[in-house]
Tab-separated table of C-alpha atoms in Angstrom:
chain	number	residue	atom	x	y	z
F	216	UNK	CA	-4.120	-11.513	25.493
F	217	UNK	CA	-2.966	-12.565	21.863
F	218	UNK	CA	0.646	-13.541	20.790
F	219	UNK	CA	2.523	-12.037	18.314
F	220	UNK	CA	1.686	-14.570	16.252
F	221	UNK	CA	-2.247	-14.355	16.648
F	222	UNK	CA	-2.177	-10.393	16.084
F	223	UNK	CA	-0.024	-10.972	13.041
F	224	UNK	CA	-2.953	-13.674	12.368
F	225	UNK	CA	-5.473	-10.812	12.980
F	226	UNK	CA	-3.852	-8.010	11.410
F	227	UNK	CA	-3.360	-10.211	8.004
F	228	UNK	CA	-6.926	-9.428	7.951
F	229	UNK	CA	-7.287	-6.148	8.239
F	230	UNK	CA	-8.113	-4.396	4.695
F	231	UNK	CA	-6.580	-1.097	3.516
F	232	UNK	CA	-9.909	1.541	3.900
F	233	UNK	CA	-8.767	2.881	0.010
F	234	UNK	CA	-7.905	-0.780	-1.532
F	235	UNK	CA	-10.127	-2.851	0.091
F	236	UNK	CA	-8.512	-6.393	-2.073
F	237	UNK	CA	-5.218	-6.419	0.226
F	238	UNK	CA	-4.276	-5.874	3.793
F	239	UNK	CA	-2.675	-3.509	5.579
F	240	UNK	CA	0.045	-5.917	6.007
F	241	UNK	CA	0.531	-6.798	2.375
F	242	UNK	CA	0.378	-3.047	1.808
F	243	UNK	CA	3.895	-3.071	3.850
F	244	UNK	CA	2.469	-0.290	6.243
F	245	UNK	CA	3.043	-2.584	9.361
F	246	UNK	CA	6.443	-2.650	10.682
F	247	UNK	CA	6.689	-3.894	14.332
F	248	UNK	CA	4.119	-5.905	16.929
F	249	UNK	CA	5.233	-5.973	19.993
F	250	UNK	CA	3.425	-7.689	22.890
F	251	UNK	CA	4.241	-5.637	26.050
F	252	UNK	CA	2.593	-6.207	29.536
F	253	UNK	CA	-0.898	-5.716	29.637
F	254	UNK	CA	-1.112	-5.560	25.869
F	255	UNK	CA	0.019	-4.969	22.469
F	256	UNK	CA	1.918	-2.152	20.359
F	257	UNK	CA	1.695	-1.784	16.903
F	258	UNK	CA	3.932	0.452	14.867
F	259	UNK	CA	2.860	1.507	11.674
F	260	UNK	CA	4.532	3.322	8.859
F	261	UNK	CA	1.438	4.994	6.521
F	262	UNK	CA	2.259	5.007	2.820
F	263	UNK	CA	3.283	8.849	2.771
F	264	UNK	CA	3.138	11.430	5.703
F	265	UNK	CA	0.041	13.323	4.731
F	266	UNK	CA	-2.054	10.071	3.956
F	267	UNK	CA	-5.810	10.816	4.835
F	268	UNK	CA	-5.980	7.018	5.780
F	269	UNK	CA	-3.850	7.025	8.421
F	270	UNK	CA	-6.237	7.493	11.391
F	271	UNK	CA	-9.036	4.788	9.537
F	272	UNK	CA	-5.954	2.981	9.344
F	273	UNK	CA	-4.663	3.111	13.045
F	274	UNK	CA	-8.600	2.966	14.627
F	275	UNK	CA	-9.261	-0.613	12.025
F	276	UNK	CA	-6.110	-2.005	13.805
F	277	UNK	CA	-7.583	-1.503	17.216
F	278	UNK	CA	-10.852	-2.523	16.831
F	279	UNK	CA	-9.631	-5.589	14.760
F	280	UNK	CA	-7.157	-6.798	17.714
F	281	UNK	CA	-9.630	-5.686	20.754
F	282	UNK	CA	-12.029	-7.888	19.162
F	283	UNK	CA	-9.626	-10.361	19.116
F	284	UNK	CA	-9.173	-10.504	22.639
F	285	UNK	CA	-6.020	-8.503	23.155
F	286	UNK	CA	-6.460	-6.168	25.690
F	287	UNK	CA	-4.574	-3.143	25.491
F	288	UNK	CA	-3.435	-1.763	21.795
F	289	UNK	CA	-1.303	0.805	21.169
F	290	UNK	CA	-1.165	2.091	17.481
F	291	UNK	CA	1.882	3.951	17.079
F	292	UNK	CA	2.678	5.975	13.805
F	293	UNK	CA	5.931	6.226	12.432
F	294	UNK	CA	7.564	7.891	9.624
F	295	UNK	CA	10.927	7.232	9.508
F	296	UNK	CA	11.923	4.891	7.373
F	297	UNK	CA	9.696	5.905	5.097
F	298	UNK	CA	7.083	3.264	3.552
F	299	UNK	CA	8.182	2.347	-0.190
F	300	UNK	CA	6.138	0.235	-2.418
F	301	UNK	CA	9.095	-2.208	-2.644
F	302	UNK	CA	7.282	-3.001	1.004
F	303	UNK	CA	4.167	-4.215	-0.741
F	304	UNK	CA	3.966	-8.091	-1.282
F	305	UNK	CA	4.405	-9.506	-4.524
F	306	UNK	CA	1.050	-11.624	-3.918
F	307	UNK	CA	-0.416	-7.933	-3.025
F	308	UNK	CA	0.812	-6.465	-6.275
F	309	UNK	CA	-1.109	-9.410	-8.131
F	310	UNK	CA	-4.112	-8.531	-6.204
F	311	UNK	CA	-4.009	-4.816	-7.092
F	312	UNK	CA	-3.781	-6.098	-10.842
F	313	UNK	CA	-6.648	-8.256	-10.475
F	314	UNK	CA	-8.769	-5.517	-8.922
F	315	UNK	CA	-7.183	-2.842	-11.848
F	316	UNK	CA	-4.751	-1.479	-10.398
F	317	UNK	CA	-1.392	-1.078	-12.279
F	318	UNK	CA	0.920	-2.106	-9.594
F	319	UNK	CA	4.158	-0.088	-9.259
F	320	UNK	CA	7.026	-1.305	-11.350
F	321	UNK	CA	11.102	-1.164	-10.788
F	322	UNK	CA	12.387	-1.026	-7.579
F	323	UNK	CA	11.712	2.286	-5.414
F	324	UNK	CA	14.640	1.970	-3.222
F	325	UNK	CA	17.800	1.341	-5.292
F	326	UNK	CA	20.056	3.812	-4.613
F	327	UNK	CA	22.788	5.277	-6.426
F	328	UNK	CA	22.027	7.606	-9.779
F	329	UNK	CA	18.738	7.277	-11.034
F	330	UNK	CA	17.469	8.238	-14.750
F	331	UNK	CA	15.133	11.043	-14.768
F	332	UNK	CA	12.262	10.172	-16.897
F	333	UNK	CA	10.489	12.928	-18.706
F	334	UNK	CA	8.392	10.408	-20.621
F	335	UNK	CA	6.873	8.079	-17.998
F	336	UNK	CA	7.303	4.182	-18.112
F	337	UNK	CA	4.660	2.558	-20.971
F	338	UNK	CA	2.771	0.733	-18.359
F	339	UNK	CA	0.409	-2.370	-19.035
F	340	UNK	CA	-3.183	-2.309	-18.608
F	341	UNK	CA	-4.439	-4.606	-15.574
F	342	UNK	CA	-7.426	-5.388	-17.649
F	343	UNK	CA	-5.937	-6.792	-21.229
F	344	UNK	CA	-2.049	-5.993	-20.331
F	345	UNK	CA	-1.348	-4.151	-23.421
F	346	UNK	CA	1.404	-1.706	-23.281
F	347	UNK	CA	-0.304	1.083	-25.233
F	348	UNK	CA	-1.215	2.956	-22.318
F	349	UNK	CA	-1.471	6.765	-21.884
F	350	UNK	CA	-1.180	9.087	-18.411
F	351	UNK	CA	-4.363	10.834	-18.075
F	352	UNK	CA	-3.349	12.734	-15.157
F	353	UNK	CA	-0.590	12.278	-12.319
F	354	UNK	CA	-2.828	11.714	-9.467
F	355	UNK	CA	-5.544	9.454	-9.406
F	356	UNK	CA	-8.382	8.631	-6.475
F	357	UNK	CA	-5.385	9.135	-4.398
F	358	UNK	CA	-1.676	11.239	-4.291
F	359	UNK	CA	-0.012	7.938	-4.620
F	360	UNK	CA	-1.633	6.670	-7.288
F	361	UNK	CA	-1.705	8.388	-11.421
F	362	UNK	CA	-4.603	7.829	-13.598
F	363	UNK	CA	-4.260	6.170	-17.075
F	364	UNK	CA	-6.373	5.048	-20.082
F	365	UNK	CA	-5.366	1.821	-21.929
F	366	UNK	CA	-5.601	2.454	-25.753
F	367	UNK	CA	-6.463	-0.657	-26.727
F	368	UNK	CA	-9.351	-1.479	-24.467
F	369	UNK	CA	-10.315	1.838	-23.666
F	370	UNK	CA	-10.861	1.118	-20.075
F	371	UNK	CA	-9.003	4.209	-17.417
F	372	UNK	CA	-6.901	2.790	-14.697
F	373	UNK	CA	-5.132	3.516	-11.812
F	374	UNK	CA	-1.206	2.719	-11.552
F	375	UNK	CA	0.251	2.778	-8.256
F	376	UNK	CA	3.457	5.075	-8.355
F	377	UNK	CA	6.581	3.602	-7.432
F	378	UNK	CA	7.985	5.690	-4.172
């Protein structure tokens, strides 16, 4: 049987199936361990409701802590409240710009008015951060990710969508 500590310990470990560089705890996606009798529970929020990784997701978490010596795990999915990407670490965000990923920019959650953009955000390039960046398309490998091209070093990249 692990602690709550030790599967935290564990779970820092686990990688994200689509962005293998962070965990699915510096992705934000788990909310809750919870050591009950005879094992643990593990609630997890997935990014957005119709996320294909959500099962890879779930089964990783189980194997990871079984292996670990916890008994019993539980993987629970919830969707309410739903994930953000102001959940995702700022030491993840630097990881997803190492590996060339654009992290998402502003904060998702502040309420009140927001501006409706019609032209998007000029984004920098992970690779050579230069700001003269165009939107190649609105979904990338992924629905929450677009697909850009920087202008100045030509390379395409992925920018992870603020929701």
């Amino acid at each position: 049987m692990l602690s709550e500590t030790q599967a935290w310990d564990v779970l820092h470990a686990v990688p994200d199936p689509e962005i293998p560089v962070i965990s699915v705890t510096e992705l934000g996606i788990v909310r809750e361990v919870l050591v009950r009798e005879g094992g643990l529970h593990v609630v997890v929020t997935p990014t957005y409701s119709g996320c294909p990784a959500t099962e890879v997701i779930s089964q990783s978490i189980h194997d990871a802590l079984v292996a670990a010596g916890a008994g019993e795990v539980s993987v629970e999915t919830r969707l309410a409240p739903a994930w953000t990407t102001d959940w995702i670490t700022e030491p993840a965000k630097e990881k997803l710009r190492a590996y060339g990923i654009a992290p998402p920019s502003g904060d998702a959650s502040v309420g009140g008015a927001q501006p409706i953009r019609f032209v998007p955000r000029k984004l920098a390039c992970p690779r050579c951060g230069s700001t003269d960046t165009t939107r190649l398309s609105q979904f990338g490998s992924t629905a929450c990710k677009a697909l850009y091209r920087c202008q100045s070093c030509l390379e395409p990249f992925e920018y992870f969508k603020p929701i």
